[in-house]
Tab-separated table of C-alpha atoms in Angstrom:
chain	number	residue	atom	x	y	z
A	1	UNK	CA	16.245	0.582	-23.598
A	2	UNK	CA	12.847	1.061	-21.962
A	3	UNK	CA	10.130	-1.235	-23.271
A	4	UNK	CA	6.474	-0.746	-22.384
A	5	UNK	CA	4.175	-3.746	-22.420
A	6	UNK	CA	1.251	-2.069	-24.193
A	7	UNK	CA	-0.992	-5.054	-23.454
A	8	UNK	CA	-0.787	-4.216	-19.744
A	9	UNK	CA	-0.374	-0.443	-20.089
A	10	UNK	CA	-3.523	1.098	-18.610
A	11	UNK	CA	-2.977	4.808	-18.005
A	12	UNK	CA	-6.706	5.568	-17.897
A	13	UNK	CA	-7.479	2.936	-15.281
A	14	UNK	CA	-4.351	3.909	-13.335
A	15	UNK	CA	-5.398	7.568	-13.326
A	16	UNK	CA	-8.922	6.643	-12.246
A	17	UNK	CA	-7.539	4.455	-9.446
A	18	UNK	CA	-5.250	7.252	-8.277
A	19	UNK	CA	-8.135	9.706	-8.220
A	20	UNK	CA	-10.305	7.296	-6.215
A	21	UNK	CA	-7.483	6.717	-3.704
A	22	UNK	CA	-6.898	10.465	-3.380
A	23	UNK	CA	-10.589	11.237	-2.906
A	24	UNK	CA	-10.956	8.422	-0.349
A	25	UNK	CA	-7.949	9.706	1.612
A	26	UNK	CA	-9.303	13.268	1.498
A	27	UNK	CA	-12.790	12.182	2.624
A	28	UNK	CA	-11.334	10.187	5.528
A	29	UNK	CA	-9.232	13.082	6.777
A	30	UNK	CA	-11.935	15.733	6.200
A	31	UNK	CA	-14.841	13.876	7.781
A	32	UNK	CA	-13.052	11.653	10.278
A	33	UNK	CA	-9.781	13.453	10.966
A	34	UNK	CA	-7.856	10.238	10.244
A	35	UNK	CA	-4.972	9.420	7.929
A	36	UNK	CA	-5.572	6.637	5.392
A	37	UNK	CA	-2.515	4.594	6.321
A	38	UNK	CA	-3.253	0.875	6.132
A	39	UNK	CA	-0.805	-0.121	8.872
A	40	UNK	CA	-2.374	2.381	11.272
A	41	UNK	CA	-5.915	1.361	10.372
A	42	UNK	CA	-5.197	-2.343	10.809
A	43	UNK	CA	-3.002	-1.708	13.857
A	44	UNK	CA	-5.896	0.135	15.512
A	45	UNK	CA	-8.017	-2.995	15.149
A	46	UNK	CA	-5.318	-5.206	16.636
A	47	UNK	CA	-4.444	-2.995	19.620
A	48	UNK	CA	-6.240	-2.873	22.943
A	49	UNK	CA	-8.454	-1.129	23.823
A	50	UNK	CA	-10.142	-1.185	20.446
A	51	UNK	CA	-11.615	2.195	19.618
A	52	UNK	CA	-13.445	3.477	16.571
A	53	UNK	CA	-13.732	0.022	15.039
A	54	UNK	CA	-16.623	0.798	12.685
A	55	UNK	CA	-14.781	3.007	10.199
A	56	UNK	CA	-11.654	0.826	10.380
A	57	UNK	CA	-13.618	-2.325	9.526
A	58	UNK	CA	-15.516	-0.477	6.765
A	59	UNK	CA	-12.233	0.759	5.276
A	60	UNK	CA	-10.724	-2.740	5.258
A	61	UNK	CA	-13.909	-4.252	3.784
A	62	UNK	CA	-13.699	-1.681	0.988
A	63	UNK	CA	-10.018	-2.423	0.479
A	64	UNK	CA	-10.679	-6.146	0.123
A	65	UNK	CA	-14.072	-5.809	-1.569
A	66	UNK	CA	-13.063	-3.403	-4.343
A	67	UNK	CA	-11.029	-5.914	-6.378
A	68	UNK	CA	-13.726	-8.536	-5.859
A	69	UNK	CA	-16.335	-6.092	-7.150
A	70	UNK	CA	-14.096	-5.133	-10.086
A	71	UNK	CA	-13.701	-8.820	-10.990
A	72	UNK	CA	-17.490	-9.208	-11.001
A	73	UNK	CA	-17.627	-6.435	-13.610
A	74	UNK	CA	-15.045	-8.173	-15.793
A	75	UNK	CA	-11.944	-6.287	-14.649
A	76	UNK	CA	-9.888	-9.063	-13.061
A	77	UNK	CA	-6.645	-8.064	-11.409
A	78	UNK	CA	-3.659	-10.092	-12.549
A	79	UNK	CA	-1.093	-10.980	-9.931
A	80	UNK	CA	1.971	-12.900	-10.958
A	81	UNK	CA	3.847	-13.425	-7.721
A	82	UNK	CA	7.036	-15.329	-8.380
A	83	UNK	CA	7.735	-16.250	-4.759
A	84	UNK	CA	6.851	-19.055	-2.405
A	85	UNK	CA	4.389	-18.594	0.458
A	86	UNK	CA	7.350	-18.659	2.845
A	87	UNK	CA	9.050	-15.822	0.984
A	88	UNK	CA	5.817	-13.829	0.931
A	89	UNK	CA	5.330	-14.318	4.676
A	90	UNK	CA	8.921	-13.328	5.498
A	91	UNK	CA	8.632	-10.288	3.225
A	92	UNK	CA	5.342	-9.290	4.874
A	93	UNK	CA	6.900	-9.661	8.318
A	94	UNK	CA	9.858	-7.471	7.304
A	95	UNK	CA	7.525	-4.849	5.844
A	96	UNK	CA	5.601	-4.880	9.125
A	97	UNK	CA	8.789	-4.261	11.083
A	98	UNK	CA	9.737	-1.475	8.672
A	99	UNK	CA	6.383	0.253	9.019
A	100	UNK	CA	6.752	0.110	12.796
A	101	UNK	CA	10.167	1.800	12.640
A	102	UNK	CA	8.986	4.341	10.046
A	103	UNK	CA	5.863	5.233	12.008
A	104	UNK	CA	3.620	4.233	9.118
A	105	UNK	CA	3.454	2.630	5.707
A	106	UNK	CA	3.695	3.827	2.136
A	107	UNK	CA	-0.019	4.582	1.975
A	108	UNK	CA	0.085	6.809	5.042
A	109	UNK	CA	3.382	8.502	4.261
A	110	UNK	CA	3.283	8.386	0.459
A	111	UNK	CA	-0.324	9.338	-0.197
A	112	UNK	CA	-1.288	11.360	2.857
A	113	UNK	CA	1.964	12.595	4.395
A	114	UNK	CA	3.530	13.982	1.238
A	115	UNK	CA	0.263	15.688	0.260
A	116	UNK	CA	0.324	17.449	3.655
A	117	UNK	CA	3.890	18.603	2.999
A	118	UNK	CA	5.477	16.415	5.670
A	119	UNK	CA	9.255	16.254	5.291
A	120	UNK	CA	9.279	13.152	7.522
A	121	UNK	CA	6.855	11.436	5.130
A	122	UNK	CA	8.915	12.465	2.115
A	123	UNK	CA	12.059	10.960	3.670
A	124	UNK	CA	10.153	7.796	4.686
A	125	UNK	CA	8.686	7.365	1.188
A	126	UNK	CA	12.040	7.926	-0.495
A	127	UNK	CA	13.553	5.347	1.873
A	128	UNK	CA	10.769	2.828	1.086
A	129	UNK	CA	11.258	3.344	-2.631
A	130	UNK	CA	15.065	3.127	-2.462
A	131	UNK	CA	14.830	-0.105	-0.463
A	132	UNK	CA	12.399	-1.524	-3.035
A	133	UNK	CA	14.621	-0.538	-5.969
A	134	UNK	CA	17.683	-2.006	-4.251
A	135	UNK	CA	15.845	-5.237	-3.427
A	136	UNK	CA	14.704	-5.695	-7.029
A	137	UNK	CA	18.183	-4.921	-8.351
A	138	UNK	CA	19.872	-7.375	-5.991
A	139	UNK	CA	17.338	-10.180	-6.472
A	140	UNK	CA	17.041	-9.821	-10.263
A	141	UNK	CA	20.527	-8.780	-11.306
A	142	UNK	CA	22.978	-9.984	-8.676
A	143	UNK	CA	21.411	-13.084	-7.128
A	144	UNK	CA	19.258	-14.163	-10.083
A	145	UNK	CA	22.006	-13.600	-12.659
């Protein structure tokens, strides 16, 4: 049986967030010719020679600053991470390796690639999602049981 936690069910805010993400991705590609994939944006800052740093830094400041700004207006984000720092770091490292092999991350493939009709992005996003579903199933139902 599917149960919805109505205390945390926020379809209006979720829709607004999705619209903002979509508009931001569209603006970036229309005015800058760039895909809004976080791994590519951050990777461009870490690689040498560093080109077009201004928009990359501005994008990352917005990414980090938006939840801070929302919290100032009384909309705190709740994060209940049930993992140790070591587990989070290992998971982040594995995600980084995966994005390298996939040629991008879920934001680039899932938001921008699929909207452009990229079959490669569709396959990558389905693979990301399947791996996430499998990980949750194994950790919550097989290992955690």
